[in-house]
N, CA, C and O atoms as a MOPAC input file, in Angstrom:
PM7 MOZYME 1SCF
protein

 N     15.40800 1   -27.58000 1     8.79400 1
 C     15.53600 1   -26.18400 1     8.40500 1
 C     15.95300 1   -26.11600 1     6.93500 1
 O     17.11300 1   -26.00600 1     6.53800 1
 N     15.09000 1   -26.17800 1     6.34600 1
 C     15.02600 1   -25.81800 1     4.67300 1
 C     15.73100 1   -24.53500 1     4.50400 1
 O     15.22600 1   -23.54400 1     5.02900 1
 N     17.12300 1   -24.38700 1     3.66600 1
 C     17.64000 1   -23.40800 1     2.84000 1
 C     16.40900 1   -22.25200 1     1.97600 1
 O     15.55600 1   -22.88000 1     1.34700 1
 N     16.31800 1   -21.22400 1     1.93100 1
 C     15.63300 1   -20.55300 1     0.89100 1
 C     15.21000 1   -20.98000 1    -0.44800 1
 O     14.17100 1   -20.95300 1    -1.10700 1
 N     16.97000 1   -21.57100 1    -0.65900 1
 C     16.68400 1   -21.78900 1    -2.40400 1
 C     15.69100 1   -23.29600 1    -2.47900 1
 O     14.68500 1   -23.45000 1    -3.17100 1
 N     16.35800 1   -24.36200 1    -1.49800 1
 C     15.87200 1   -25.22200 1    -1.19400 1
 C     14.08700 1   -25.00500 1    -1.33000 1
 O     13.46900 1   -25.31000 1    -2.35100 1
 N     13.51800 1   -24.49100 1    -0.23200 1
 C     12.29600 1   -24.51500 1    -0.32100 1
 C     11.33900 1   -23.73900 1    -1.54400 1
 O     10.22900 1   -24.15200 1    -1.87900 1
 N     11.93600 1   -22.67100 1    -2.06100 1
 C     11.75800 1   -22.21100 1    -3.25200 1
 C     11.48600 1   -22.87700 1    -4.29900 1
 O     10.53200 1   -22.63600 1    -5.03900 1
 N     12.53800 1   -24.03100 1    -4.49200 1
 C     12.28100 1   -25.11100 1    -6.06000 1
 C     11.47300 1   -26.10400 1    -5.36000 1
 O     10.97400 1   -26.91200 1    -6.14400 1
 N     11.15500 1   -26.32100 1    -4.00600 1
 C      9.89400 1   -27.06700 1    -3.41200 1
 C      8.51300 1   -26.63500 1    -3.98700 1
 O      7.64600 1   -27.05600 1    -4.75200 1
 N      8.67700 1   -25.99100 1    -3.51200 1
 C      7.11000 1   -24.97700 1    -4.01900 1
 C      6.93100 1   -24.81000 1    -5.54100 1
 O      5.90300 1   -25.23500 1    -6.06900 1
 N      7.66700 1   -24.34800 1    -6.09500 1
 C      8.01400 1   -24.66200 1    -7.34300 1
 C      7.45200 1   -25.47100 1    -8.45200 1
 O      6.68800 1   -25.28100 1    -9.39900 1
 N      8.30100 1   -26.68300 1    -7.83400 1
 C      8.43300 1   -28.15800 1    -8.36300 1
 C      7.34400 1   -28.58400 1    -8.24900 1
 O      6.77200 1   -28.95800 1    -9.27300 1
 N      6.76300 1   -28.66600 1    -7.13900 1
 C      4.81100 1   -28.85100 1    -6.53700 1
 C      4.21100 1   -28.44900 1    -7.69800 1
 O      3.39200 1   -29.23900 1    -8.16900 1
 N      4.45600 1   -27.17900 1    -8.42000 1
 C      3.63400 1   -26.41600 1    -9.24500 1
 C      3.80200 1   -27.45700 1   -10.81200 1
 O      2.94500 1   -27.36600 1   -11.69100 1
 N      4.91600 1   -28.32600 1   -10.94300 1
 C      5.11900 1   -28.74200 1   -12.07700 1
 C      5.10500 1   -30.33800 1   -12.24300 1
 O      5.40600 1   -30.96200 1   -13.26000 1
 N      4.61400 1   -30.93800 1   -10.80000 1
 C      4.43100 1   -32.14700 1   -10.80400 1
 C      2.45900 1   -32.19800 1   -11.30000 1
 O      1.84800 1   -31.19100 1   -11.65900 1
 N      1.75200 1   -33.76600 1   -11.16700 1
 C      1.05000 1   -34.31100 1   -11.14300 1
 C      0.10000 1   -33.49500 1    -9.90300 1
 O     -1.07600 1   -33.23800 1   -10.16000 1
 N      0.56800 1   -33.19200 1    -8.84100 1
 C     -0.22000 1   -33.08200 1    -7.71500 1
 C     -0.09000 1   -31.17000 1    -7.11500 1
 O     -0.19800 1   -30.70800 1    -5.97900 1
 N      0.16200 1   -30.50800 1    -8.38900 1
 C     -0.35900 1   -29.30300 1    -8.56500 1
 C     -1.91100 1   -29.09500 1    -8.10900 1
 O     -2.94000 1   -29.75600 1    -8.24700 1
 N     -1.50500 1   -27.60000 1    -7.37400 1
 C     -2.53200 1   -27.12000 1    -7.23100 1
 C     -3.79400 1   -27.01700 1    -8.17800 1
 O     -3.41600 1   -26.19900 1    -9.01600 1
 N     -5.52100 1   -27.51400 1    -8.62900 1
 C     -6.41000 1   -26.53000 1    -9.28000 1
 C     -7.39400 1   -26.25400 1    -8.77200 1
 O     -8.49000 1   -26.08600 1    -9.30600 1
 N     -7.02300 1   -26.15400 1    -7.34300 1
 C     -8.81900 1   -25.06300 1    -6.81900 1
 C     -8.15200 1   -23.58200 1    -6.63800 1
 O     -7.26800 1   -23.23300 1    -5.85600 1
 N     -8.80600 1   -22.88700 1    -7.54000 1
 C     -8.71600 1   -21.53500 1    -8.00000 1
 C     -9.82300 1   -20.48200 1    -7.34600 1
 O    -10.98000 1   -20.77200 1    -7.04200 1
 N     -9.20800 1   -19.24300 1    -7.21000 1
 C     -9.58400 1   -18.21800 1    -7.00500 1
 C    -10.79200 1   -17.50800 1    -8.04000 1
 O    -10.85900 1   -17.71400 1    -9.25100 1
 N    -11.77500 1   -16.57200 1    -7.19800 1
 C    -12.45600 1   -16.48300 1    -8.20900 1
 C    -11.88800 1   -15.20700 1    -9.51700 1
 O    -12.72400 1   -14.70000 1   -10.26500 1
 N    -10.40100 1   -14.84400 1    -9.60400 1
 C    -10.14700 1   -14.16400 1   -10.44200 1
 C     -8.91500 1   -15.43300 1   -11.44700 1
 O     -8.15500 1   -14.90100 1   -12.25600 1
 N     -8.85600 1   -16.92500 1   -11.28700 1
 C     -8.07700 1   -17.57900 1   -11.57200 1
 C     -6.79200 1   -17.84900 1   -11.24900 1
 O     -5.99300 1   -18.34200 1   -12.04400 1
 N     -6.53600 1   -17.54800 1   -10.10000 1
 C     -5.37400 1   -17.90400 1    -9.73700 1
 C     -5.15600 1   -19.06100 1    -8.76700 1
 O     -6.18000 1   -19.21300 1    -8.10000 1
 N     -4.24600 1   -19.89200 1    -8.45700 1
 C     -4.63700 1   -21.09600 1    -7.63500 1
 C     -4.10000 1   -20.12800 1    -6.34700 1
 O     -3.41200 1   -19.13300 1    -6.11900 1
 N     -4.94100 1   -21.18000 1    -5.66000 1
 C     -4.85800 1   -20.65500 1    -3.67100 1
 C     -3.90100 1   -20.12600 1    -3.27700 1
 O     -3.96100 1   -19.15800 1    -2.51800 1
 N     -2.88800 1   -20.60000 1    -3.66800 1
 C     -1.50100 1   -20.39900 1    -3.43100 1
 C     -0.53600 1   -19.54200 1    -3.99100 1
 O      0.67200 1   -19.61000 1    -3.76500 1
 N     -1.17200 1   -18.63200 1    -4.82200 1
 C     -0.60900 1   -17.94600 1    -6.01600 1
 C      0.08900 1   -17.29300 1    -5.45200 1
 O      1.22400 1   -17.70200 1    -5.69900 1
 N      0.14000 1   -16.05600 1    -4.47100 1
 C      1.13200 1   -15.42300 1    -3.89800 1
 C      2.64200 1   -16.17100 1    -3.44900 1
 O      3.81300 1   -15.94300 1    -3.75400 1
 N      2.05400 1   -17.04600 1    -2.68200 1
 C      3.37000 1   -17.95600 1    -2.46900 1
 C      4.16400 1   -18.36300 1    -3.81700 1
 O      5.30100 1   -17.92200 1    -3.99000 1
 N      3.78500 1   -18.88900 1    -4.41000 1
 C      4.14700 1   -19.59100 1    -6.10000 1
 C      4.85500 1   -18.49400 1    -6.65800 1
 O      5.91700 1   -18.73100 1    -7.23400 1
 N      4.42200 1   -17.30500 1    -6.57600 1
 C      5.15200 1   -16.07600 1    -6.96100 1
 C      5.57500 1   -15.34300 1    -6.17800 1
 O      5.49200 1   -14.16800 1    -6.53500 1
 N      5.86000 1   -15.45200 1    -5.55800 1
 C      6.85900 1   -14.45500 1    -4.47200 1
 C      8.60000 1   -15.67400 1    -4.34500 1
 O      9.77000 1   -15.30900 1    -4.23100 1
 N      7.88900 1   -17.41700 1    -4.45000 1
 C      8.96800 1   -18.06600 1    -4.32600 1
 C     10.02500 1   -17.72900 1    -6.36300 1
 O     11.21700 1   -17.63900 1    -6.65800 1
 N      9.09800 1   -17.68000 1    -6.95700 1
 C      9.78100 1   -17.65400 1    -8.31300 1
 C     10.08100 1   -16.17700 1    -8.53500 1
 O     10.56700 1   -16.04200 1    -9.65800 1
 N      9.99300 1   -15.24100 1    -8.01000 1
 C     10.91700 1   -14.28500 1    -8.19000 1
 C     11.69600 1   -13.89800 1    -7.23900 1
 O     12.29000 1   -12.82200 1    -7.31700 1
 N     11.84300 1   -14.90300 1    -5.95200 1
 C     12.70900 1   -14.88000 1    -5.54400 1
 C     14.35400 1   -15.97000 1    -5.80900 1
 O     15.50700 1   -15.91400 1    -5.38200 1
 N     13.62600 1   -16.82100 1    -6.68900 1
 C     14.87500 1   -17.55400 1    -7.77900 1
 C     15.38600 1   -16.70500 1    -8.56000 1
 O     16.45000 1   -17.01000 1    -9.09900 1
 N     14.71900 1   -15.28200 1    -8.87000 1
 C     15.07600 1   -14.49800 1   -10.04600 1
 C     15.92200 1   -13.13300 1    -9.40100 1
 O     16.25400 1   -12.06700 1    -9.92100 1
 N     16.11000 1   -13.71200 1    -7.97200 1
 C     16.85800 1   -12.59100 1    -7.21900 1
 C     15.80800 1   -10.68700 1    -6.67900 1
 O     16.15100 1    -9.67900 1    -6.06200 1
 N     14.65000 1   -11.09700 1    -7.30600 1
 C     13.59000 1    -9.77500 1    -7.14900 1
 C     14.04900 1    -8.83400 1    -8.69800 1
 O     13.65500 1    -7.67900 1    -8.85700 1
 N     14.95100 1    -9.58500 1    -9.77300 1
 C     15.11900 1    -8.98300 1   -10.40000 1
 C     14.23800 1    -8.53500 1   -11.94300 1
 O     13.81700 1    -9.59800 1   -12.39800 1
 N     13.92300 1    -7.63400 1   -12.65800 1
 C     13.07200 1    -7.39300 1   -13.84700 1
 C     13.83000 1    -8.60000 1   -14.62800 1
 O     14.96300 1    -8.85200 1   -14.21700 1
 N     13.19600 1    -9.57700 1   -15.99600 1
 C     13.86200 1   -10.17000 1   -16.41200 1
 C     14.20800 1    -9.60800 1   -17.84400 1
 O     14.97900 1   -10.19500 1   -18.60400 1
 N     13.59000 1    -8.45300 1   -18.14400 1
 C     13.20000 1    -7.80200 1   -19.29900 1
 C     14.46900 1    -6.26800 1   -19.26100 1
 O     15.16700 1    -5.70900 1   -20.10700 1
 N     14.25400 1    -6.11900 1   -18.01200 1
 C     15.17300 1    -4.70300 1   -17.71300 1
 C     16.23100 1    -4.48800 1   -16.97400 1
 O     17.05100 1    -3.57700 1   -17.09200 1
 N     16.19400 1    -5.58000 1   -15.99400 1
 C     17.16800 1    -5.86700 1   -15.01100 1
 C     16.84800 1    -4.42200 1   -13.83100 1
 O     17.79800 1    -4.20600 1   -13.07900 1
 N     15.91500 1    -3.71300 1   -13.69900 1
 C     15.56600 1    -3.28000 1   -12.68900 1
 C     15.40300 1    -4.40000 1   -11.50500 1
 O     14.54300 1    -5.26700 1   -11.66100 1
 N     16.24200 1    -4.39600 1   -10.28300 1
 C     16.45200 1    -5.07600 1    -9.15400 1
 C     15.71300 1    -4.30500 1    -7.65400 1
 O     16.20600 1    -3.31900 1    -7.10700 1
 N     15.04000 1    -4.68500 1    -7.40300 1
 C     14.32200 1    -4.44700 1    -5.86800 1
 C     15.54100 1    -4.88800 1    -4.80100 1
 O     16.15100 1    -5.95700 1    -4.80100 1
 N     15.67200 1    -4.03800 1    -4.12200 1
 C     17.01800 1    -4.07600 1    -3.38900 1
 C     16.63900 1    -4.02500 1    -2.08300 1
 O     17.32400 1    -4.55400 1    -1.20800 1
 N     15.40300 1    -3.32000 1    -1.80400 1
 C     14.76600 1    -3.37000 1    -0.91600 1
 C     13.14300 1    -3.94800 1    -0.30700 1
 O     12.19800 1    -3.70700 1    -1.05700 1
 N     12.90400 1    -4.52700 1     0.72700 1
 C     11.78600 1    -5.03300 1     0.71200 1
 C     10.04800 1    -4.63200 1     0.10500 1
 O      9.14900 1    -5.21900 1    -0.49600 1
 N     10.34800 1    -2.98100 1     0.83100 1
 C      9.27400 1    -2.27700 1     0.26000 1
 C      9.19300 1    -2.44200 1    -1.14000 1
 O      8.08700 1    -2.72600 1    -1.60000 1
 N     10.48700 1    -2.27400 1    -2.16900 1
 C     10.62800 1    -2.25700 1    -3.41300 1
 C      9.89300 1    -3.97000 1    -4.17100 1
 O      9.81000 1    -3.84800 1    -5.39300 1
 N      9.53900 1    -4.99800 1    -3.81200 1
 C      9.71700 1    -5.80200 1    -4.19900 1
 C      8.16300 1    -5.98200 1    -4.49300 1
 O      7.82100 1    -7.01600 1    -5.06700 1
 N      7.31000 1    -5.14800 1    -4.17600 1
 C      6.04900 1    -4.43800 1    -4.65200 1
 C      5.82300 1    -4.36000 1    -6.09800 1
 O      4.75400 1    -4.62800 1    -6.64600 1
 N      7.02100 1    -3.93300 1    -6.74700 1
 C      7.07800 1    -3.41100 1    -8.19600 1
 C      7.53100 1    -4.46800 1    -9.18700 1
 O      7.66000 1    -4.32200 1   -10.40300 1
 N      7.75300 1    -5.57800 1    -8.44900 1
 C      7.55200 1    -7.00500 1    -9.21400 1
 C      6.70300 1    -7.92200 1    -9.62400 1
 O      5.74200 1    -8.23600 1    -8.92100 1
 N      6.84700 1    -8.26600 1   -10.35800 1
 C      5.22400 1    -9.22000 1   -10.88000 1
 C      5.49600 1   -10.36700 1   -11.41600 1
 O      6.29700 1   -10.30100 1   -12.34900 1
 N      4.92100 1   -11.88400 1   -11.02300 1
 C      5.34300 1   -12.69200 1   -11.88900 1
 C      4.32700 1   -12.72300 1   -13.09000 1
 O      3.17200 1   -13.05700 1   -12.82300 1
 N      4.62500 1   -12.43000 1   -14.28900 1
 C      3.75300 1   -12.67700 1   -15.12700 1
 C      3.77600 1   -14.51000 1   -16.21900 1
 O      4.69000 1   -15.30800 1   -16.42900 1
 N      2.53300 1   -14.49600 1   -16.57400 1
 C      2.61700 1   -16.13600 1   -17.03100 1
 C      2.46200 1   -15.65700 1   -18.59100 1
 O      1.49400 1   -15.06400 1   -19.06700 1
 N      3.69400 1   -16.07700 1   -19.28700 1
 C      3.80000 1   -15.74800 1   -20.41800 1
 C      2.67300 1   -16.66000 1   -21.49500 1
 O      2.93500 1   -16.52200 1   -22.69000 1
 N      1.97800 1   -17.17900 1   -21.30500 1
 C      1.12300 1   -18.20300 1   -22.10400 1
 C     -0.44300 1   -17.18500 1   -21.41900 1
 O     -1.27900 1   -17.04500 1   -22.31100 1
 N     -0.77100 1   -16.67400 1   -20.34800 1
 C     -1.86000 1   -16.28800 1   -19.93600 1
 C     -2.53500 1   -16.95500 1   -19.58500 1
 O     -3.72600 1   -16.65700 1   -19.49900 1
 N     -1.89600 1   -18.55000 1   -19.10900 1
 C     -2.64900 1   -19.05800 1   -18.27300 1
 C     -2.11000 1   -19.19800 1   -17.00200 1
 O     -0.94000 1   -19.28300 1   -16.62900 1
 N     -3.49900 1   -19.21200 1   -16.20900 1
 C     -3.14100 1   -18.83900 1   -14.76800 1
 C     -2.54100 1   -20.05400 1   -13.72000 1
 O     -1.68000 1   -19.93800 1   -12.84700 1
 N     -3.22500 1   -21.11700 1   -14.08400 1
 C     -3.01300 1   -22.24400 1   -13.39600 1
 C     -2.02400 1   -22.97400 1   -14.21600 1
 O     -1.96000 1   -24.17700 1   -13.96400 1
 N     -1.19300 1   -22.50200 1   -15.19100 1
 C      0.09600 1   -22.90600 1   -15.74600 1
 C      1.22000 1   -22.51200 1   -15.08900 1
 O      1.68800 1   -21.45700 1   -15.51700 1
 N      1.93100 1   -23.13300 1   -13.98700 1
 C      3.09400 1   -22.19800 1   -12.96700 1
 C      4.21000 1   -22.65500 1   -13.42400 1
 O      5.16800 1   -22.15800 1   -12.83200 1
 N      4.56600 1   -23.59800 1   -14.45300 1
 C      5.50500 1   -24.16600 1   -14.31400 1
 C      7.24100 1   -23.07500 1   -14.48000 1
 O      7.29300 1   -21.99500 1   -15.06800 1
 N      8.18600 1   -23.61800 1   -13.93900 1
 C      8.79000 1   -21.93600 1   -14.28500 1
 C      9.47100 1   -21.50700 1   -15.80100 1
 O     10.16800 1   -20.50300 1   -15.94300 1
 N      9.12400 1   -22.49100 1   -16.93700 1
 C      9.09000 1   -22.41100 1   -18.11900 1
 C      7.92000 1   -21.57200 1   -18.61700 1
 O      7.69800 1   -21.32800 1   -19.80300 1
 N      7.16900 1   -21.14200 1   -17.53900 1
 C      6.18200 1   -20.50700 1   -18.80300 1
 C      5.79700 1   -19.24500 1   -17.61500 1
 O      4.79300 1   -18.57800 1   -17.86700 1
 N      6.41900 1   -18.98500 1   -16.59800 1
 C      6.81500 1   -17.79700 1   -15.90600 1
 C      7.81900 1   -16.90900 1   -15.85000 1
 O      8.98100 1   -17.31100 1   -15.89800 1
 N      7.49900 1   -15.47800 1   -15.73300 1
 C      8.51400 1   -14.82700 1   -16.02700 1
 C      8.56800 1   -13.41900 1   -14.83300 1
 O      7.49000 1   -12.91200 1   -14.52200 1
 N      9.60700 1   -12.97800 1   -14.34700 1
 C      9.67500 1   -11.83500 1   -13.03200 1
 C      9.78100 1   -10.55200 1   -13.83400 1
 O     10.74900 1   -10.40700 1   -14.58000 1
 N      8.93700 1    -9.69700 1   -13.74100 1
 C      8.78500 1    -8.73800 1   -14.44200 1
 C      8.46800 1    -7.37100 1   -13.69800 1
 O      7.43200 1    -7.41900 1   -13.03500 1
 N      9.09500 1    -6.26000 1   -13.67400 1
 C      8.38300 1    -5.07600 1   -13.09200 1
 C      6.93200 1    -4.56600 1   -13.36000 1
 O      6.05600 1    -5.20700 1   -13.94200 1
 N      6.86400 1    -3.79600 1   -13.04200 1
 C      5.37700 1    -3.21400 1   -13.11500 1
 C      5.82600 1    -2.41700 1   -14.76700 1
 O      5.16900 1    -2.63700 1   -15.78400 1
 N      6.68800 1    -1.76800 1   -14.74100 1
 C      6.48700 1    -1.26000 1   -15.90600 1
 C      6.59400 1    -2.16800 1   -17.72500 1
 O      6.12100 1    -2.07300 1   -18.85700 1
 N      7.47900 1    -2.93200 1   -16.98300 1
 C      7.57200 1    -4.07700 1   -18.43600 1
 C      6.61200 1    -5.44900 1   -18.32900 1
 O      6.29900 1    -6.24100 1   -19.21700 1
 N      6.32900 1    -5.43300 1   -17.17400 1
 C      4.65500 1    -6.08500 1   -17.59700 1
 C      3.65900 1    -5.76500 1   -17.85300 1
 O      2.86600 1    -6.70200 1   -17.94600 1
 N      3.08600 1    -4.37300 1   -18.11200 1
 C      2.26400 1    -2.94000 1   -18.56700 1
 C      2.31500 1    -2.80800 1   -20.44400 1
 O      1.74300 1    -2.24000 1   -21.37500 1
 N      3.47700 1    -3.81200 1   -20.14200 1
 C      3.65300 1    -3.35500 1   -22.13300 1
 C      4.29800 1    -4.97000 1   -22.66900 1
 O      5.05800 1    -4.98100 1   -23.63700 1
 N      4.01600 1    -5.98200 1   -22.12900 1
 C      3.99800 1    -7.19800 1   -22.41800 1
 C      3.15100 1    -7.87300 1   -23.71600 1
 O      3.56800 1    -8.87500 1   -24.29800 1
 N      2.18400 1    -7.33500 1   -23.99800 1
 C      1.12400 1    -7.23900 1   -25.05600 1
 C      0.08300 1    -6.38300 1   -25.03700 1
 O     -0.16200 1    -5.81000 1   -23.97600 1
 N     -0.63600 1    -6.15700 1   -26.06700 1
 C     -2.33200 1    -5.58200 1   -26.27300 1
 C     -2.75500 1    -5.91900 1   -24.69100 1
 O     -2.93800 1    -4.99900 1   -23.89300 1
 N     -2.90100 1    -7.40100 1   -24.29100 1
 C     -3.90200 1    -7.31000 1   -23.03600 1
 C     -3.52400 1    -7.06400 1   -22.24200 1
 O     -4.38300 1    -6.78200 1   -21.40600 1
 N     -1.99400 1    -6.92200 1   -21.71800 1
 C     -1.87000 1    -6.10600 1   -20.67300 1
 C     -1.77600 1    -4.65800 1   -20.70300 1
 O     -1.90600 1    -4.02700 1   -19.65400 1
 N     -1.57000 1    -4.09600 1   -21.76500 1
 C     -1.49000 1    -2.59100 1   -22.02300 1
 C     -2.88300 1    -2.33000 1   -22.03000 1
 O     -3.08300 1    -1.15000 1   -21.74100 1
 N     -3.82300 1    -2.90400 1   -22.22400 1
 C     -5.41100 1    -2.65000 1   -21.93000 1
 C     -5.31300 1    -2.91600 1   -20.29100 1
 O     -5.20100 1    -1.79400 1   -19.79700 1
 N     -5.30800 1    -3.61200 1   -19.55300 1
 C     -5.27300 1    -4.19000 1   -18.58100 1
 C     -4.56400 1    -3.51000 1   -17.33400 1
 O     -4.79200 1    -3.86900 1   -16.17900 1
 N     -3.79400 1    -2.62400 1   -17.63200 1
 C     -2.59600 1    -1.69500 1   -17.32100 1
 C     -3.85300 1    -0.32600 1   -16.96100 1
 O     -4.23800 1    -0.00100 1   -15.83800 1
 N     -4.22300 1     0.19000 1   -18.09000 1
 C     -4.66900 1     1.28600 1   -18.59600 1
 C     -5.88000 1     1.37800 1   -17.57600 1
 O     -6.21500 1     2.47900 1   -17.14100 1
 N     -6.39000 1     0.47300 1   -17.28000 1
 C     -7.72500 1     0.61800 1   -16.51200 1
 C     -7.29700 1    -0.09400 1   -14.80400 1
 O     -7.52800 1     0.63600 1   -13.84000 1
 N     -6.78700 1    -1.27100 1   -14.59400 1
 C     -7.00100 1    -1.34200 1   -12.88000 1
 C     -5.68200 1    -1.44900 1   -12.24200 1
 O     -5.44300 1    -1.61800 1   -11.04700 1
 N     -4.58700 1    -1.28300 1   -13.55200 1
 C     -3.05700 1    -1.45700 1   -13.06500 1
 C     -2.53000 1    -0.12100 1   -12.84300 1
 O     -1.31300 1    -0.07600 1   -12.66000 1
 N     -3.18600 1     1.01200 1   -12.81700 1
 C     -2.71800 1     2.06000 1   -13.77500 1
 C     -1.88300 1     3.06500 1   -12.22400 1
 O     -0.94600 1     3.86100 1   -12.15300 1
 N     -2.87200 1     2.45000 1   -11.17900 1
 C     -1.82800 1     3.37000 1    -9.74100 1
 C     -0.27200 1     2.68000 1    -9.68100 1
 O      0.81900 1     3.25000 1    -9.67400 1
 N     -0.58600 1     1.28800 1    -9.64200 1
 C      0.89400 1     0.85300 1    -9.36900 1
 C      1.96600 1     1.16100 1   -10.40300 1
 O      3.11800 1     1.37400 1   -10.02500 1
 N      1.63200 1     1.19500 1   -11.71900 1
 C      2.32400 1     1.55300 1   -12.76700 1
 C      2.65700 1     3.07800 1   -12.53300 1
 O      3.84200 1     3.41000 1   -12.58500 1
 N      1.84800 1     3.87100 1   -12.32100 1
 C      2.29200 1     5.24500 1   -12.24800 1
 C      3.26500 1     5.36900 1   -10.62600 1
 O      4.25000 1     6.09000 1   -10.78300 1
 N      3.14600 1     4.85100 1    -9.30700 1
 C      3.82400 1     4.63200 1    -8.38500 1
 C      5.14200 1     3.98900 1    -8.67800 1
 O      6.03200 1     4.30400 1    -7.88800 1
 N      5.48700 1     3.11300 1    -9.68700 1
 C      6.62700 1     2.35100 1   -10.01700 1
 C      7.33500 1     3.40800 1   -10.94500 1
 O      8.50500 1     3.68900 1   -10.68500 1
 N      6.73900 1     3.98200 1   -11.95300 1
 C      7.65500 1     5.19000 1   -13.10500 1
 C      7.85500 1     6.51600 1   -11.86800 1
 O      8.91500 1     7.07300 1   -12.15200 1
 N      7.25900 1     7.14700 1   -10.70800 1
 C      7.53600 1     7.97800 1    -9.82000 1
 C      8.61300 1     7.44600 1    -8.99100 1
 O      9.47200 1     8.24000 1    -8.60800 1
 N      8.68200 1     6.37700 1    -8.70300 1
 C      9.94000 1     5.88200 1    -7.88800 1
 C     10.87700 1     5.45400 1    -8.75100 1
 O     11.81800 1     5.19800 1    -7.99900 1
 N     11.41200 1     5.08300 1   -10.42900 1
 C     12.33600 1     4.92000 1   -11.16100 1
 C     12.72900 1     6.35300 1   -10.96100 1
 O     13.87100 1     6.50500 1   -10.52500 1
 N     12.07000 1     7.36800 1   -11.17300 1
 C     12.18800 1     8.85700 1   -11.38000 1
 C     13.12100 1     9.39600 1   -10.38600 1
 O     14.18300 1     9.98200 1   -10.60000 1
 N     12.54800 1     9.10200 1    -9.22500 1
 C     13.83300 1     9.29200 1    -7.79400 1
 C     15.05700 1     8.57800 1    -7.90000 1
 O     16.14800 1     9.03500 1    -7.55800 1
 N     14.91400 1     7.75600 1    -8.24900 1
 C     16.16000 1     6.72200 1    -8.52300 1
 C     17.28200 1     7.32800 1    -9.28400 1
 O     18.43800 1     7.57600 1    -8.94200 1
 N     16.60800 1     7.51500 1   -10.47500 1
 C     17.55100 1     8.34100 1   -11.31700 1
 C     17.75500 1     9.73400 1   -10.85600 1
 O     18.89800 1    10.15300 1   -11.04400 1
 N     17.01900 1    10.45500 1   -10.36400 1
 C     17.40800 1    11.94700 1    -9.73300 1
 C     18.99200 1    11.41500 1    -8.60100 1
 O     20.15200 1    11.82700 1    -8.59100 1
 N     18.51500 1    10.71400 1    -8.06300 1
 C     19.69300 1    10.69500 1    -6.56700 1
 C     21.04300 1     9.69000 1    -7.15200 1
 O     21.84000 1     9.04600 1    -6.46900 1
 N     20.96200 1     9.82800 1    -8.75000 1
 C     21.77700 1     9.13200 1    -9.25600 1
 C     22.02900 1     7.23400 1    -8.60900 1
 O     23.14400 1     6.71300 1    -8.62500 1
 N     20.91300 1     6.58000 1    -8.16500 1
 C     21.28700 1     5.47000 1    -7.40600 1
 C     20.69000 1     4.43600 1    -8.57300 1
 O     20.20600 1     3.33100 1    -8.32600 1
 N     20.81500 1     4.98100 1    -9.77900 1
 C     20.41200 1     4.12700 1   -10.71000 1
 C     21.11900 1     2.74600 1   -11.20600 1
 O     20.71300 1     1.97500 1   -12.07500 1
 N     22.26500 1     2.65800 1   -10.42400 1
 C     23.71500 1     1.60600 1   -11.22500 1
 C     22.96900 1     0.34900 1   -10.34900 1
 O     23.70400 1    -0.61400 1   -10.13100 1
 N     22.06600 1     0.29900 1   -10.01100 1
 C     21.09300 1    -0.83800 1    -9.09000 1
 C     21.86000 1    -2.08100 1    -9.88200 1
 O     21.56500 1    -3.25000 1    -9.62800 1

């Protein structure tokens, strides 16, 4: 029975050895990409690393993204990954603010409508 954190830097570590995943998806991501990122922002607590917006709740953890700061996809190592919300990965550079603008643009507007409640019901001290 593997600990969380335990199996987390498993999966991880896989990503930064020799015997990494590269059979890829046809949008570039390796097979495993969900897993790979759901385990590395869960090292990051579900937290923004840019804003410190925290997903506190499961539904909430939607509005997280691991983004790969180099833009490559099959680069996981967790030096060149980063846990980011929907809204501060929307404005990360030119290509994601293009990138945002056209097929990101529901979840981004769903993530600034739910900051919006947040701050109305004052439960912003997240």
């Amino acid at each position: 029975n593997l600990g969380t954190n335990t199996f987390n830097n498993f999966v991880l570590a896989l990503e930064e050895s020799e015997k990494k995943q590269t059979i890829t998806d046809g949008n570039g991501y390796i097979l495993n990409w969900q897993q790979v990122s759901y385990c590395y922002r869960d090292t990051k607590n579900f937290t923004c690393e840019r804003c410190n917006f925290k997903a506190i709740y499961d539904t909430e953890k939607k509005y997280l993204h691991t983004h790969h700061r180099d833009r490559d996809k099959k680069n996981n190592s967790r030096s060149n990954l980063e846990c980011l919300c929907v809204e501060c990965h929307s404005t990360v550079d030119q290509y994601h603010k293009e990138k945002f603008s056209f097929e990101g643009l529901k979840p981004l507007n769903d993530f600034l409508i739910f900051k919006n409640k947040i701050k109305k019901h004052s439960i912003i001290s997240r």
